PDB file of C-alpha atoms in Angstrom:
ATOM      1  CA  MET A   1      45.371-100.550 -53.335  1.00 49.00           C
ATOM      2  CA  THR A   2      48.525 -99.345 -54.999  1.00 51.00           C
ATOM      3  CA  SER A   3      50.650-100.801 -57.737  1.00 54.00           C
ATOM      4  CA  ALA A   4      53.802-102.591 -56.616  1.00 56.00           C
ATOM      5  CA  GLY A   5      57.283-101.868 -57.858  1.00 55.00           C
ATOM      6  CA  THR A   6      56.801 -98.141 -58.422  1.00 55.00           C
ATOM      7  CA  THR A   7      58.733 -95.323 -56.798  1.00 61.00           C
ATOM      8  CA  ARG A   8      55.523 -93.484 -55.965  1.00 67.00           C
ATOM      9  CA  GLU A   9      52.182 -94.890 -54.994  1.00 74.00           C
ATOM     10  CA  VAL A  10      49.758 -95.035 -57.900  1.00 73.00           C
ATOM     11  CA  PRO A  11      46.184 -96.005 -57.099  1.00 80.00           C
ATOM     12  CA  MET A  12      45.141 -99.207 -58.823  1.00 82.00           C
ATOM     13  CA  PRO A  13      41.796 -99.025 -60.585  1.00 86.00           C
ATOM     14  CA  GLU A  14      39.055-101.267 -59.296  1.00 89.00           C
ATOM     15  CA  LEU A  15      38.037-103.628 -62.093  1.00 87.00           C
ATOM     16  CA  ARG A  16      34.916-105.646 -62.756  1.00 87.00           C
ATOM     17  CA  VAL A  17      34.373-108.563 -65.097  1.00 86.00           C
ATOM     18  CA  VAL A  18      32.200-107.583 -68.067  1.00 87.00           C
ATOM     19  CA  ALA A  19      32.695-110.423 -70.550  1.00 87.00           C
ATOM     20  CA  VAL A  20      34.701-113.371 -71.785  1.00 86.00           C
ATOM     21  CA  SER A  21      36.581-112.890 -75.064  1.00 86.00           C
ATOM     22  CA  ASN A  22      35.085-114.457 -78.197  1.00 87.00           C
ATOM     23  CA  ASP A  23      37.741-117.176 -78.234  1.00 89.00           C
ATOM     24  CA  GLY A  24      37.194-117.887 -74.518  1.00 86.00           C
ATOM     25  CA  THR A  25      40.832-117.374 -73.536  1.00 90.00           C
ATOM     26  CA  ARG A  26      40.559-113.992 -71.765  1.00 90.00           C
ATOM     27  CA  LEU A  27      38.346-112.150 -69.321  1.00 83.00           C
ATOM     28  CA  VAL A  28      37.363-108.622 -70.321  1.00 89.00           C
ATOM     29  CA  LEU A  29      37.537-106.263 -67.339  1.00 88.00           C
ATOM     30  CA  LYS A  30      36.383-102.653 -67.105  1.00 91.00           C
ATOM     31  CA  ALA A  31      37.454 -99.822 -64.783  1.00 90.00           C
ATOM     32  CA  ALA A  32      35.138 -97.078 -63.467  1.00 90.00           C
ATOM     33  CA  ASP A  33      36.494 -94.714 -66.143  1.00 92.00           C
ATOM     34  CA  SER A  34      35.416 -97.276 -68.839  1.00 91.00           C
ATOM     35  CA  THR A  35      38.994 -98.334 -69.628  1.00 92.00           C
ATOM     36  CA  GLU A  36      38.976-101.989 -70.683  1.00 91.00           C
ATOM     37  CA  TYR A  37      41.571-104.562 -69.660  1.00 92.00           C
ATOM     38  CA  THR A  38      41.978-108.220 -70.505  1.00 92.00           C
ATOM     39  CA  LEU A  39      43.176-111.020 -68.271  1.00 89.00           C
ATOM     40  CA  PRO A  40      44.303-114.385 -69.678  1.00 90.00           C
ATOM     41  CA  ILE A  41      42.299-117.342 -68.389  1.00 85.00           C
ATOM     42  CA  ASP A  42      45.150-119.638 -67.446  1.00 82.00           C
ATOM     43  CA  GLU A  43      45.746-122.378 -64.900  1.00 78.00           C
ATOM     44  CA  ARG A  44      46.840-119.850 -62.296  1.00 76.00           C
ATOM     45  CA  LEU A  45      43.563-117.921 -62.575  1.00 78.00           C
ATOM     46  CA  ARG A  46      41.518-121.135 -62.508  1.00 77.00           C
ATOM     47  CA  ALA A  47      43.320-122.269 -59.336  1.00 70.00           C
ATOM     48  CA  ALA A  48      42.736-118.866 -57.715  1.00 71.00           C
ATOM     49  CA  VAL A  49      39.016-118.931 -58.565  1.00 72.00           C
ATOM     50  CA  ARG A  50      38.687-122.486 -57.176  1.00 72.00           C
ATOM     51  CA  ASN A  51      40.644-121.355 -54.093  1.00 71.00           C
ATOM     52  CA  ASP A  52      42.990-124.281 -54.774  1.00 64.00           C
ATOM     53  CA  ARG A  53      45.900-123.023 -52.667  1.00 63.00           C
ATOM     54  CA  ALA A  54      47.995-126.163 -53.132  1.00 62.00           C
ATOM     55  CA  ARG A  55      47.830-125.947 -56.932  1.00 61.00           C
ATOM     56  CA  LEU A  56      48.384-122.196 -56.843  1.00 57.00           C
ATOM     57  CA  GLY A  57      51.546-122.776 -54.774  1.00 61.00           C
ATOM     58  CA  GLN A  58      52.793-125.314 -57.322  1.00 61.00           C
ATOM     59  CA  ILE A  59      52.157-122.880 -60.167  1.00 57.00           C
ATOM     60  CA  GLU A  60      53.968-120.092 -58.295  1.00 58.00           C
ATOM     61  CA  ILE A  61      57.004-122.335 -57.825  1.00 53.00           C
ATOM     62  CA  GLU A  62      56.965-123.300 -61.510  1.00 53.00           C
ATOM     63  CA  VAL A  63      56.811-119.602 -62.466  1.00 49.00           C
ATOM     64  CA  GLU A  64      59.416-118.376 -59.946  1.00 56.00           C
ATOM     65  CA  SER A  65      61.885-121.215 -60.333  1.00 59.00           C
ATOM     66  CA  HIS A  66      63.289-123.435 -63.026  1.00 69.00           C
ATOM     67  CA  LEU A  67      62.572-126.411 -60.734  1.00 78.00           C
ATOM     68  CA  ARG A  68      59.127-127.992 -60.828  1.00 80.00           C
ATOM     69  CA  PRO A  69      57.674-129.518 -57.631  1.00 84.00           C
ATOM     70  CA  ARG A  70      58.580-133.002 -58.880  1.00 86.00           C
ATOM     71  CA  ASP A  71      62.186-131.820 -59.426  1.00 87.00           C
ATOM     72  CA  ILE A  72      62.272-130.415 -55.896  1.00 89.00           C
ATOM     73  CA  GLN A  73      61.071-133.742 -54.513  1.00 89.00           C
ATOM     74  CA  ALA A  74      63.597-135.665 -56.620  1.00 88.00           C
ATOM     75  CA  ARG A  75      66.443-133.594 -55.172  1.00 88.00           C
ATOM     76  CA  ILE A  76      65.195-134.129 -51.614  1.00 89.00           C
ATOM     77  CA  ARG A  77      64.781-137.838 -52.333  1.00 86.00           C
ATOM     78  CA  ALA A  78      68.414-137.899 -53.478  1.00 84.00           C
ATOM     79  CA  GLY A  79      69.519-136.440 -50.141  1.00 84.00           C
ATOM     80  CA  ALA A  80      69.571-132.659 -50.619  1.00 88.00           C
ATOM     81  CA  SER A  81      68.281-130.543 -47.737  1.00 91.00           C
ATOM     82  CA  ALA A  82      65.370-128.131 -48.120  1.00 92.00           C
ATOM     83  CA  GLU A  83      67.822-125.264 -47.654  1.00 94.00           C
ATOM     84  CA  GLU A  84      70.077-126.535 -50.453  1.00 92.00           C
ATOM     85  CA  VAL A  85      67.140-126.937 -52.847  1.00 90.00           C
ATOM     86  CA  ALA A  86      65.763-123.491 -51.961  1.00 90.00           C
ATOM     87  CA  GLN A  87      69.139-121.891 -52.611  1.00 88.00           C
ATOM     88  CA  LEU A  88      69.511-123.730 -55.926  1.00 86.00           C
ATOM     89  CA  ALA A  89      65.985-122.815 -57.046  1.00 84.00           C
ATOM     90  CA  GLY A  90      66.153-119.251 -55.763  1.00 83.00           C
ATOM     91  CA  ILE A  91      62.926-119.595 -53.779  1.00 84.00           C
ATOM     92  CA  PRO A  92      62.110-119.331 -50.058  1.00 87.00           C
ATOM     93  CA  VAL A  93      62.796-122.488 -48.037  1.00 91.00           C
ATOM     94  CA  GLU A  94      59.151-122.474 -46.829  1.00 88.00           C
ATOM     95  CA  ARG A  95      58.042-123.182 -50.402  1.00 85.00           C
ATOM     96  CA  VAL A  96      60.398-126.156 -50.626  1.00 88.00           C
ATOM     97  CA  ARG A  97      59.175-127.507 -47.273  1.00 90.00           C
ATOM     98  CA  ARG A  98      55.655-127.896 -48.750  1.00 87.00           C
ATOM     99  CA  PHE A  99      57.014-130.616 -51.004  1.00 87.00           C
ATOM    100  CA  GLU A 100      59.527-132.072 -48.537  1.00 90.00           C
ATOM    101  CA  GLY A 101      57.006-133.745 -46.184  1.00 89.00           C
ATOM    102  CA  PRO A 102      55.787-136.490 -48.511  1.00 90.00           C
ATOM    103  CA  VAL A 103      59.368-137.385 -49.463  1.00 89.00           C
ATOM    104  CA  LEU A 104      60.503-137.581 -45.826  1.00 89.00           C
ATOM    105  CA  ALA A 105      57.477-139.748 -44.993  1.00 90.00           C
ATOM    106  CA  GLU A 106      58.289-142.001 -47.953  1.00 88.00           C
ATOM    107  CA  ARG A 107      61.919-142.218 -46.830  1.00 84.00           C
ATOM    108  CA  ALA A 108      60.912-143.120 -43.241  1.00 87.00           C
ATOM    109  CA  PHE A 109      58.527-145.780 -44.547  1.00 90.00           C
ATOM    110  CA  MET A 110      61.242-147.319 -46.726  1.00 87.00           C
ATOM    111  CA  ALA A 111      63.764-147.241 -43.842  1.00 86.00           C
ATOM    112  CA  GLU A 112      61.317-149.062 -41.573  1.00 89.00           C
ATOM    113  CA  ARG A 113      60.597-151.549 -44.326  1.00 90.00           C
ATOM    114  CA  ALA A 114      64.342-152.140 -44.761  1.00 88.00           C
ATOM    115  CA  ARG A 115      64.806-152.672 -41.008  1.00 88.00           C
ATOM    116  CA  LYS A 116      62.071-155.326 -41.034  1.00 90.00           C
ATOM    117  CA  THR A 117      63.370-157.171 -44.114  1.00 90.00           C
ATOM    118  CA  PRO A 118      64.537-160.689 -43.251  1.00 90.00           C
ATOM    119  CA  VAL A 119      68.135-161.459 -44.155  1.00 88.00           C
ATOM    120  CA  ARG A 120      69.377-165.008 -44.615  1.00 86.00           C
ATOM    121  CA  ARG A 121      72.212-166.927 -46.121  1.00 84.00           C
ATOM    122  CA  PRO A 122      71.713-169.029 -49.241  1.00 86.00           C
ATOM    123  CA  GLY A 123      69.940-172.242 -48.348  1.00 86.00           C
ATOM    124  CA  GLU A 124      68.412-170.862 -45.105  1.00 85.00           C
ATOM    125  CA  ASN A 125      64.650-170.548 -44.862  1.00 84.00           C
ATOM    126  CA  THR A 126      64.535-167.891 -42.173  1.00 84.00           C
ATOM    127  CA  GLY A 127      66.814-165.286 -40.765  1.00 86.00           C
ATOM    128  CA  PRO A 128      66.837-162.222 -38.539  1.00 90.00           C
ATOM    129  CA  GLN A 129      65.467-158.905 -39.662  1.00 90.00           C
ATOM    130  CA  LEU A 130      68.036-156.487 -41.065  1.00 88.00           C
ATOM    131  CA  GLY A 131      67.605-154.103 -38.119  1.00 86.00           C
ATOM    132  CA  GLU A 132      68.227-156.935 -35.648  1.00 88.00           C
ATOM    133  CA  ALA A 133      71.285-158.140 -37.573  1.00 86.00           C
ATOM    134  CA  VAL A 134      72.756-154.627 -37.662  1.00 83.00           C
ATOM    135  CA  GLN A 135      72.118-154.154 -33.942  1.00 83.00           C
ATOM    136  CA  GLU A 136      73.735-157.509 -33.106  1.00 85.00           C
ATOM    137  CA  ARG A 137      76.847-156.694 -35.157  1.00 83.00           C
ATOM    138  CA  LEU A 138      77.188-153.280 -33.581  1.00 79.00           C
ATOM    139  CA  LEU A 139      76.802-154.733 -30.081  1.00 82.00           C
ATOM    140  CA  LEU A 140      79.475-157.348 -30.821  1.00 84.00           C
ATOM    141  CA  ARG A 141      81.856-154.630 -31.995  1.00 81.00           C
ATOM    142  CA  GLY A 142      81.170-152.450 -28.969  1.00 77.00           C
ATOM    143  CA  ALA A 143      79.542-149.729 -31.021  1.00 72.00           C
ATOM    144  CA  LEU A 144      76.350-149.848 -28.943  1.00 66.00           C
ATOM    145  CA  ARG A 145      76.145-149.727 -25.168  1.00 61.00           C
ATOM    146  CA  GLY A 146      72.841-151.518 -24.702  1.00 53.00           C
ATOM    147  CA  ALA A 147      69.947-153.302 -26.305  1.00 49.00           C
ATOM    148  CA  GLY A 148      67.143-151.382 -27.943  1.00 49.00           C
ATOM    149  CA  CYS A 149      69.458-148.826 -29.482  1.00 51.00           C
ATOM    150  CA  VAL A 150      69.311-149.358 -33.230  1.00 51.00           C
ATOM    151  CA  PRO A 151      70.736-146.593 -35.380  1.00 51.00           C
ATOM    152  CA  PRO A 152      68.217-145.550 -37.989  1.00 51.00           C
ATOM    153  CA  CYS A 153      68.823-146.557 -41.570  1.00 50.00           C
ATOM    154  CA  ALA A 154      69.267-143.743 -43.996  1.00 51.00           C
ATOM    155  CA  THR A 155      67.461-144.295 -47.249  1.00 51.00           C
ATOM    156  CA  THR A 156      68.032-142.758 -50.605  1.00 51.00           C
ATOM    157  CA  GLY A 157      66.278-143.586 -53.747  1.00 52.00           C
ATOM    158  CA  PRO A 158      65.055-144.415 -56.143  1.00 50.00           C
ATOM    159  CA  ALA A 159      68.694-144.854 -57.080  1.00 41.00           C
ATOM    160  CA  SER A 160      69.692-142.951 -60.190  1.00 39.00           C
ATOM    161  CA  GLY A 161      70.209-144.982 -63.317  1.00 37.00           C
ATOM    162  CA  ARG A 162      68.119-147.810 -61.915  1.00 39.00           C
ATOM    163  CA  SER A 163      64.515-148.833 -61.882  1.00 44.00           C
ATOM    164  CA  ARG A 164      62.304-146.252 -60.159  1.00 55.00           C
ATOM    165  CA  SER A 165      61.206-148.893 -57.650  1.00 61.00           C
ATOM    166  CA  ARG A 166      64.719-149.603 -56.305  1.00 70.00           C
ATOM    167  CA  TRP A 167      65.822-148.047 -53.071  1.00 71.00           C
ATOM    168  CA  ARG A 168      69.159-148.204 -51.311  1.00 73.00           C
ATOM    169  CA  ALA A 169      69.297-148.458 -47.512  1.00 69.00           C
ATOM    170  CA  THR A 170      72.473-147.642 -45.630  1.00 70.00           C
ATOM    171  CA  SER A 171      73.262-147.626 -41.944  1.00 64.00           C
ATOM    172  CA  ALA A 172      76.140-145.899 -40.225  1.00 64.00           C
ATOM    173  CA  PRO A 173      76.700-145.682 -36.478  1.00 57.00           C
ATOM    174  CA  VAL A 174      76.822-142.215 -35.016  1.00 60.00           C
ATOM    175  CA  THR A 175      80.079-141.674 -33.213  1.00 60.00           C
ATOM    176  CA  SER A 176      80.399-139.189 -30.411  1.00 58.00           C
ATOM    177  CA  ARG A 177      83.538-137.556 -29.173  1.00 52.00           C
ATOM    178  CA  PRO A 178      84.379-137.523 -25.465  1.00 52.00           C
ATOM    179  CA  ALA A 179      83.430-134.241 -23.814  1.00 49.00           C
TER     180      ALA A 179
END
């Protein structure tokens, strides 16, 4: 092995663990030439020893970026793309994508839930589902060419400045230009 970031290759000494510091916060390591080194016992080391790759990835993001994983997810939840978040955080987009999946699944779940929500006028007991009502309106206005073509709802949320449990569902038809 060689040390990184040098202009010439310098062999790295092979180290072995010889003790734990008296206060229990550092490992004491020793090289073959008897030089001693210390290594802080922190969350990153604990995750590496447990082979907890997910936690280690979170720690790396927290160290490399000013955005924590929960901040990354909040930005994606608010509609930012993985590329936009990666650029803002100064980290590779692959790291952002690790935290994007759960948010996209949550968004899809909420969109489906919104589509299935019954809508009714005051005083009515039952009504069509939101997805059906949207499809009917679009068909009446000529925005759809046939049945079974419901534009997906876009969901964002939880809406800022509101309760964390509130979501906002919006639907917009996709328009295409003649070729």
